[in-house]
Tab-separated table of N, CA and C in Angstrom:
chain	number	residue	atom	x	y	z
A	1	MET	N	-208.116	119.342	17.749
A	1	MET	CA	-206.687	119.362	17.514
A	1	MET	C	-206.366	120.440	16.486
A	2	THR	N	-205.334	121.223	16.738
A	2	THR	CA	-204.924	122.287	15.843
A	2	THR	C	-204.209	121.708	14.633
A	3	GLU	N	-204.518	122.249	13.469
A	3	GLU	CA	-203.871	121.823	12.235
A	3	GLU	C	-202.488	122.458	12.166
A	4	HIS	N	-201.475	121.668	11.846
A	4	HIS	CA	-200.106	122.157	11.736
A	4	HIS	C	-199.615	121.969	10.311
A	5	ALA	N	-198.734	122.877	9.881
A	5	ALA	CA	-198.108	122.732	8.570
A	5	ALA	C	-197.182	121.522	8.594
A	6	ALA	N	-197.029	120.896	7.455
A	6	ALA	CA	-196.138	119.740	7.360
A	6	ALA	C	-194.706	120.139	7.711
A	7	ILE	N	-194.019	119.235	8.351
A	7	ILE	CA	-192.615	119.408	8.708
A	7	ILE	C	-191.837	118.389	7.892
A	8	THR	N	-190.801	118.849	7.210
A	8	THR	CA	-189.945	117.948	6.447
A	8	THR	C	-188.620	117.777	7.170
A	9	VAL	N	-188.273	116.534	7.431
A	9	VAL	CA	-186.987	116.168	8.011
A	9	VAL	C	-186.215	115.480	6.888
A	10	THR	N	-185.093	116.064	6.491
A	10	THR	CA	-184.311	115.520	5.387
A	10	THR	C	-182.999	114.969	5.915
A	11	VAL	N	-182.727	113.715	5.590
A	11	VAL	CA	-181.522	113.022	6.023
A	11	VAL	C	-180.550	112.962	4.847
A	12	CYS	N	-179.303	113.343	5.085
A	12	CYS	CA	-178.269	113.257	4.059
A	12	CYS	C	-177.892	111.794	3.862
A	13	THR	N	-178.020	111.312	2.633
A	13	THR	CA	-177.715	109.905	2.369
A	13	THR	C	-176.254	109.665	2.003
A	14	SER	N	-175.454	110.740	1.924
A	14	SER	CA	-174.018	110.582	1.679
A	14	SER	C	-173.242	110.437	2.983
A	15	CYS	N	-173.841	110.826	4.075
A	15	CYS	CA	-173.205	110.786	5.393
A	15	CYS	C	-173.293	109.374	5.980
A	16	PRO	N	-172.420	109.068	6.936
A	16	PRO	CA	-172.436	107.729	7.545
A	16	PRO	C	-173.808	107.295	8.061
A	17	MET	N	-174.522	108.169	8.764
A	17	MET	CA	-175.831	107.792	9.296
A	17	MET	C	-176.840	107.567	8.173
A	18	GLY	N	-176.775	108.401	7.148
A	18	GLY	CA	-177.664	108.226	6.003
A	18	GLY	C	-177.399	106.923	5.281
A	19	LEU	N	-176.141	106.597	5.113
A	19	LEU	CA	-175.768	105.338	4.468
A	19	LEU	C	-176.216	104.134	5.290
A	20	ALA	N	-176.290	104.307	6.609
A	20	ALA	CA	-176.692	103.217	7.510
A	20	ALA	C	-178.209	103.112	7.677
A	21	GLY	N	-178.981	103.948	6.966
A	21	GLY	CA	-180.434	103.838	7.018
A	21	GLY	C	-181.113	104.684	8.081
A	22	PHE	N	-180.494	105.801	8.477
A	22	PHE	CA	-181.069	106.653	9.526
A	22	PHE	C	-182.441	107.193	9.137
A	23	ALA	N	-182.691	107.401	7.853
A	23	ALA	CA	-184.016	107.890	7.430
A	23	ALA	C	-185.094	106.887	7.831
A	24	ASP	N	-184.839	105.615	7.632
A	24	ASP	CA	-185.808	104.592	8.030
A	24	ASP	C	-185.960	104.527	9.545
A	25	THR	N	-184.851	104.695	10.261
A	25	THR	CA	-184.907	104.730	11.731
A	25	THR	C	-185.815	105.856	12.191
A	26	LEU	N	-185.648	107.045	11.594
A	26	LEU	CA	-186.489	108.188	11.964
A	26	LEU	C	-187.948	107.955	11.575
A	27	ARG	N	-188.190	107.422	10.396
A	27	ARG	CA	-189.577	107.147	9.977
A	27	ARG	C	-190.263	106.237	10.993
A	28	ASP	N	-189.573	105.174	11.386
A	28	ASP	CA	-190.145	104.235	12.358
A	28	ASP	C	-190.359	104.912	13.707
A	29	ARG	N	-189.390	105.699	14.147
A	29	ARG	CA	-189.444	106.349	15.463
A	29	ARG	C	-190.542	107.400	15.534
A	30	LEU	N	-190.759	108.107	14.439
A	30	LEU	CA	-191.669	109.263	14.435
A	30	LEU	C	-193.084	108.940	13.966
A	31	ALA	N	-193.294	107.801	13.362
A	31	ALA	CA	-194.570	107.476	12.706
A	31	ALA	C	-195.785	107.613	13.611
A	32	ALA	N	-195.711	107.149	14.831
A	32	ALA	CA	-196.888	107.127	15.705
A	32	ALA	C	-197.314	108.520	16.170
A	33	ASP	N	-196.371	109.370	16.500
A	33	ASP	CA	-196.694	110.656	17.130
A	33	ASP	C	-196.528	111.875	16.236
A	34	HIS	N	-196.079	111.689	15.018
A	34	HIS	CA	-195.783	112.837	14.156
A	34	HIS	C	-196.379	112.628	12.763
A	35	LYS	N	-197.683	112.649	12.691
A	35	LYS	CA	-198.377	112.444	11.417
A	35	LYS	C	-198.094	113.568	10.420
A	36	ASP	N	-197.666	114.724	10.914
A	36	ASP	CA	-197.394	115.870	10.049
A	36	ASP	C	-195.938	115.934	9.590
A	37	VAL	N	-195.130	114.913	9.919
A	37	VAL	CA	-193.713	114.899	9.568
A	37	VAL	C	-193.471	113.961	8.390
A	38	VAL	N	-192.748	114.488	7.412
A	38	VAL	CA	-192.314	113.701	6.257
A	38	VAL	C	-190.804	113.547	6.371
A	39	VAL	N	-190.322	112.325	6.353
A	39	VAL	CA	-188.879	112.084	6.365
A	39	VAL	C	-188.449	111.846	4.927
A	40	ALA	N	-187.566	112.722	4.443
A	40	ALA	CA	-187.071	112.654	3.073
A	40	ALA	C	-185.568	112.388	3.100
A	41	THR	N	-185.005	112.129	1.944
A	41	THR	CA	-183.557	111.947	1.837
A	41	THR	C	-183.023	112.842	0.733
A	42	ARG	N	-181.757	113.145	0.860
A	42	ARG	CA	-181.081	113.991	-0.130
A	42	ARG	C	-179.618	113.575	-0.171
A	43	ASP	N	-179.100	113.425	-1.367
A	43	ASP	CA	-177.692	113.100	-1.522
A	43	ASP	C	-176.861	114.350	-1.287
A	44	CYS	N	-175.999	114.311	-0.330
A	44	CYS	CA	-175.061	115.362	0.069
A	44	CYS	C	-175.723	116.716	0.337
A	45	MET	N	-175.757	117.070	1.611
A	45	MET	CA	-176.306	118.367	2.023
A	45	MET	C	-175.191	119.332	2.422
A	46	SER	N	-173.958	119.030	2.019
A	46	SER	CA	-172.789	119.901	2.208
A	46	SER	C	-172.470	120.183	3.675
A	47	GLY	N	-172.754	119.242	4.532
A	47	GLY	CA	-172.377	119.367	5.944
A	47	GLY	C	-171.197	118.467	6.253
A	48	CYS	N	-170.340	118.259	5.269
A	48	CYS	CA	-169.286	117.246	5.344
A	48	CYS	C	-168.288	117.446	6.486
A	49	THR	N	-168.118	118.673	6.949
A	49	THR	CA	-167.199	118.880	8.073
A	49	THR	C	-167.799	118.397	9.384
A	50	ARG	N	-169.123	118.208	9.411
A	50	ARG	CA	-169.832	117.674	10.582
A	50	ARG	C	-170.833	116.635	10.100
A	51	PRO	N	-170.338	115.518	9.569
A	51	PRO	CA	-171.195	114.556	8.875
A	51	PRO	C	-172.286	113.932	9.729
A	52	SER	N	-173.186	113.322	8.997
A	52	SER	CA	-174.427	112.756	9.505
A	52	SER	C	-175.377	113.894	9.827
A	53	THR	N	-175.827	114.542	8.749
A	53	THR	CA	-176.657	115.738	8.862
A	53	THR	C	-178.126	115.449	8.601
A	54	VAL	N	-178.940	116.268	9.260
A	54	VAL	CA	-180.389	116.234	9.114
A	54	VAL	C	-180.868	117.676	9.095
A	55	ALA	N	-181.752	117.991	8.152
A	55	ALA	CA	-182.363	119.315	8.079
A	55	ALA	C	-183.828	119.199	8.495
A	56	VAL	N	-184.331	120.252	9.139
A	56	VAL	CA	-185.744	120.315	9.536
A	56	VAL	C	-186.293	121.642	9.050
A	57	ARG	N	-187.445	121.579	8.372
A	57	ARG	CA	-188.062	122.825	7.908
A	57	ARG	C	-189.562	122.670	7.765
A	58	SER	N	-190.224	123.818	7.855
A	58	SER	CA	-191.660	123.900	7.671
A	58	SER	C	-191.952	125.291	7.119
A	59	ALA	N	-192.938	125.402	6.261
A	59	ALA	CA	-193.248	126.668	5.603
A	59	ALA	C	-193.396	127.807	6.616
A	60	GLY	N	-192.671	128.895	6.362
A	60	GLY	CA	-192.768	130.088	7.192
A	60	GLY	C	-192.011	130.038	8.503
A	61	LYS	N	-191.335	128.926	8.793
A	61	LYS	CA	-190.602	128.783	10.051
A	61	LYS	C	-189.098	128.758	9.805
A	62	THR	N	-188.349	129.038	10.857
A	62	THR	CA	-186.911	128.885	10.817
A	62	THR	C	-186.584	127.433	10.488
A	63	ALA	N	-185.614	127.235	9.600
A	63	ALA	CA	-185.151	125.893	9.250
A	63	ALA	C	-183.846	125.622	9.998
A	64	TYR	N	-183.572	124.358	10.263
A	64	TYR	CA	-182.389	123.963	11.025
A	64	TYR	C	-181.612	122.897	10.284
A	65	LEU	N	-180.285	122.933	10.421
A	65	LEU	CA	-179.413	121.876	9.939
A	65	LEU	C	-178.593	121.400	11.124
A	66	PHE	N	-178.682	120.099	11.409
A	66	PHE	CA	-177.938	119.483	12.501
A	66	PHE	C	-176.910	118.526	11.930
A	67	GLY	N	-175.774	118.402	12.605
A	67	GLY	CA	-174.730	117.470	12.185
A	67	GLY	C	-174.174	116.702	13.363
A	68	ASP	N	-173.215	115.832	13.079
A	68	ASP	CA	-172.583	114.988	14.097
A	68	ASP	C	-173.605	114.083	14.777
A	69	LEU	N	-174.622	113.658	14.033
A	69	LEU	CA	-175.701	112.864	14.625
A	69	LEU	C	-175.323	111.394	14.754
A	70	THR	N	-175.940	110.745	15.741
A	70	THR	CA	-175.791	109.306	15.955
A	70	THR	C	-177.190	108.718	16.105
A	71	ASP	N	-177.269	107.398	16.156
A	71	ASP	CA	-178.567	106.744	16.366
A	71	ASP	C	-179.246	107.246	17.634
A	72	ALA	N	-178.464	107.555	18.651
A	72	ALA	CA	-179.020	108.016	19.928
A	72	ALA	C	-179.762	109.338	19.789
A	73	ASP	N	-179.504	110.082	18.720
A	73	ASP	CA	-180.155	111.384	18.538
A	73	ASP	C	-181.591	111.285	18.032
A	74	ALA	N	-182.062	110.103	17.684
A	74	ALA	CA	-183.448	109.952	17.219
A	74	ALA	C	-184.426	110.451	18.285
A	75	ASP	N	-184.161	110.150	19.555
A	75	ASP	CA	-185.046	110.628	20.628
A	75	ASP	C	-184.991	112.147	20.758
A	76	LEU	N	-183.801	112.729	20.593
A	76	LEU	CA	-183.667	114.182	20.676
A	76	LEU	C	-184.367	114.867	19.497
A	77	ILE	N	-184.313	114.254	18.333
A	77	ILE	CA	-185.020	114.797	17.173
A	77	ILE	C	-186.520	114.749	17.416
A	78	ASP	N	-186.982	113.682	18.025
A	78	ASP	CA	-188.400	113.572	18.402
A	78	ASP	C	-188.784	114.732	19.322
A	79	THR	N	-187.993	114.983	20.349
A	79	THR	CA	-188.244	116.096	21.276
A	79	THR	C	-188.214	117.431	20.544
A	80	PHE	N	-187.199	117.620	19.694
A	80	PHE	CA	-187.091	118.851	18.910
A	80	PHE	C	-188.361	119.081	18.101
A	81	LEU	N	-188.854	118.042	17.424
A	81	LEU	CA	-190.040	118.186	16.572
A	81	LEU	C	-191.286	118.570	17.362
A	82	ARG	N	-191.409	118.070	18.567
A	82	ARG	CA	-192.555	118.443	19.410
A	82	ARG	C	-192.534	119.948	19.718
A	83	HIS	N	-191.376	120.462	20.046
A	83	HIS	CA	-191.251	121.894	20.355
A	83	HIS	C	-191.344	122.742	19.072
A	84	TYR	N	-190.739	122.260	18.007
A	84	TYR	CA	-190.768	122.965	16.728
A	84	TYR	C	-192.202	123.128	16.236
A	85	ARG	N	-192.980	122.073	16.324
A	85	ARG	CA	-194.382	122.103	15.899
A	85	ARG	C	-195.156	123.168	16.676
A	86	ASP	N	-194.883	123.274	17.970
A	86	ASP	CA	-195.631	124.204	18.823
A	86	ASP	C	-195.153	125.653	18.730
A	87	SER	N	-194.019	125.889	18.089
A	87	SER	CA	-193.485	127.239	17.940
A	87	SER	C	-194.019	127.859	16.652
A	88	ALA	N	-194.629	129.014	16.753
A	88	ALA	CA	-195.190	129.688	15.575
A	88	ALA	C	-194.118	130.051	14.551
A	89	THR	N	-192.902	130.333	15.021
A	89	THR	CA	-191.820	130.774	14.136
A	89	THR	C	-190.736	129.723	13.921
A	90	GLY	N	-190.750	128.671	14.728
A	90	GLY	CA	-189.690	127.672	14.665
A	90	GLY	C	-188.519	128.019	15.558
A	91	ASP	N	-188.618	129.138	16.274
A	91	ASP	CA	-187.554	129.569	17.186
A	91	ASP	C	-187.882	129.138	18.608
A	92	PHE	N	-186.852	129.119	19.460
A	92	PHE	CA	-187.001	128.682	20.841
A	92	PHE	C	-186.420	129.732	21.775
A	93	ASP	N	-187.187	130.098	22.810
A	93	ASP	CA	-186.700	131.057	23.801
A	93	ASP	C	-185.557	130.471	24.612
A	94	ASP	N	-185.592	129.167	24.840
A	94	ASP	CA	-184.581	128.503	25.647
A	94	ASP	C	-184.245	127.167	24.996
A	95	ALA	N	-183.080	127.082	24.381
A	95	ALA	CA	-182.686	125.885	23.640
A	95	ALA	C	-182.373	124.699	24.540
A	96	ARG	N	-182.327	124.898	25.830
A	96	ARG	CA	-182.014	123.777	26.725
A	96	ARG	C	-183.051	122.669	26.643
A	97	VAL	N	-184.284	122.992	26.215
A	97	VAL	CA	-185.305	121.946	26.079
A	97	VAL	C	-184.926	120.930	24.991
A	98	LEU	N	-183.951	121.281	24.158
A	98	LEU	CA	-183.526	120.410	23.064
A	98	LEU	C	-182.425	119.441	23.480
A	99	GLY	N	-182.008	119.519	24.735
A	99	GLY	CA	-180.950	118.623	25.202
A	99	GLY	C	-179.662	118.846	24.429
A	100	ASP	N	-178.900	117.784	24.255
A	100	ASP	CA	-177.610	117.889	23.572
A	100	ASP	C	-177.737	118.194	22.085
A	101	LEU	N	-178.928	118.073	21.520
A	101	LEU	CA	-179.116	118.406	20.111
A	101	LEU	C	-178.767	119.869	19.848
A	102	ARG	N	-178.934	120.715	20.845
A	102	ARG	CA	-178.637	122.141	20.642
A	102	ARG	C	-177.163	122.375	20.330
A	103	PHE	N	-176.291	121.451	20.719
A	103	PHE	CA	-174.859	121.580	20.439
A	103	PHE	C	-174.493	121.030	19.059
A	104	LYS	N	-175.451	120.431	18.395
A	104	LYS	CA	-175.199	119.818	17.084
A	104	LYS	C	-175.755	120.659	15.945
A	105	GLY	N	-176.218	121.858	16.264
A	105	GLY	CA	-176.733	122.748	15.228
A	105	GLY	C	-175.612	123.288	14.367
A	106	ILE	N	-175.793	123.222	13.063
A	106	ILE	CA	-174.833	123.785	12.121
A	106	ILE	C	-175.349	125.112	11.591
A	107	ALA	N	-176.639	125.170	11.298
A	107	ALA	CA	-177.216	126.388	10.721
A	107	ALA	C	-178.666	126.527	11.131
A	108	ARG	N	-179.070	127.791	11.219
A	108	ARG	CA	-180.463	128.176	11.475
A	108	ARG	C	-180.801	129.192	10.392
A	109	ILE	N	-181.777	128.852	9.550
A	109	ILE	CA	-182.119	129.690	8.420
A	109	ILE	C	-183.491	130.304	8.656
A	110	PRO	N	-183.582	131.647	8.662
A	110	PRO	CA	-184.878	132.302	8.919
A	110	PRO	C	-185.957	131.847	7.938
A	111	GLY	N	-187.182	131.779	8.458
A	111	GLY	CA	-188.320	131.351	7.633
A	111	GLY	C	-188.759	132.410	6.662
């Protein structure tokens, strides 16, 4: 098995989903298949115009900020992480593999 850099998924705890415990939902959902993922929390990530934000980043890769998330997006985040892990840069040639999550992107920050 190839060694991968740790991936940090940060959930905004000021947003509705963060207040409702979305970080714990993600930890439970991702625990079995994503040993390299750390789910963290942060008070206010300034995505207030599109609340319920989650950031994803890994050293040397493009970082992402998603908003307008719901509980149903946990599966899409799981899919995103599988593709993100396999991408050397964190970029995707075709974002359609991300499903509707691709429409919830707020920012993409170069690695």
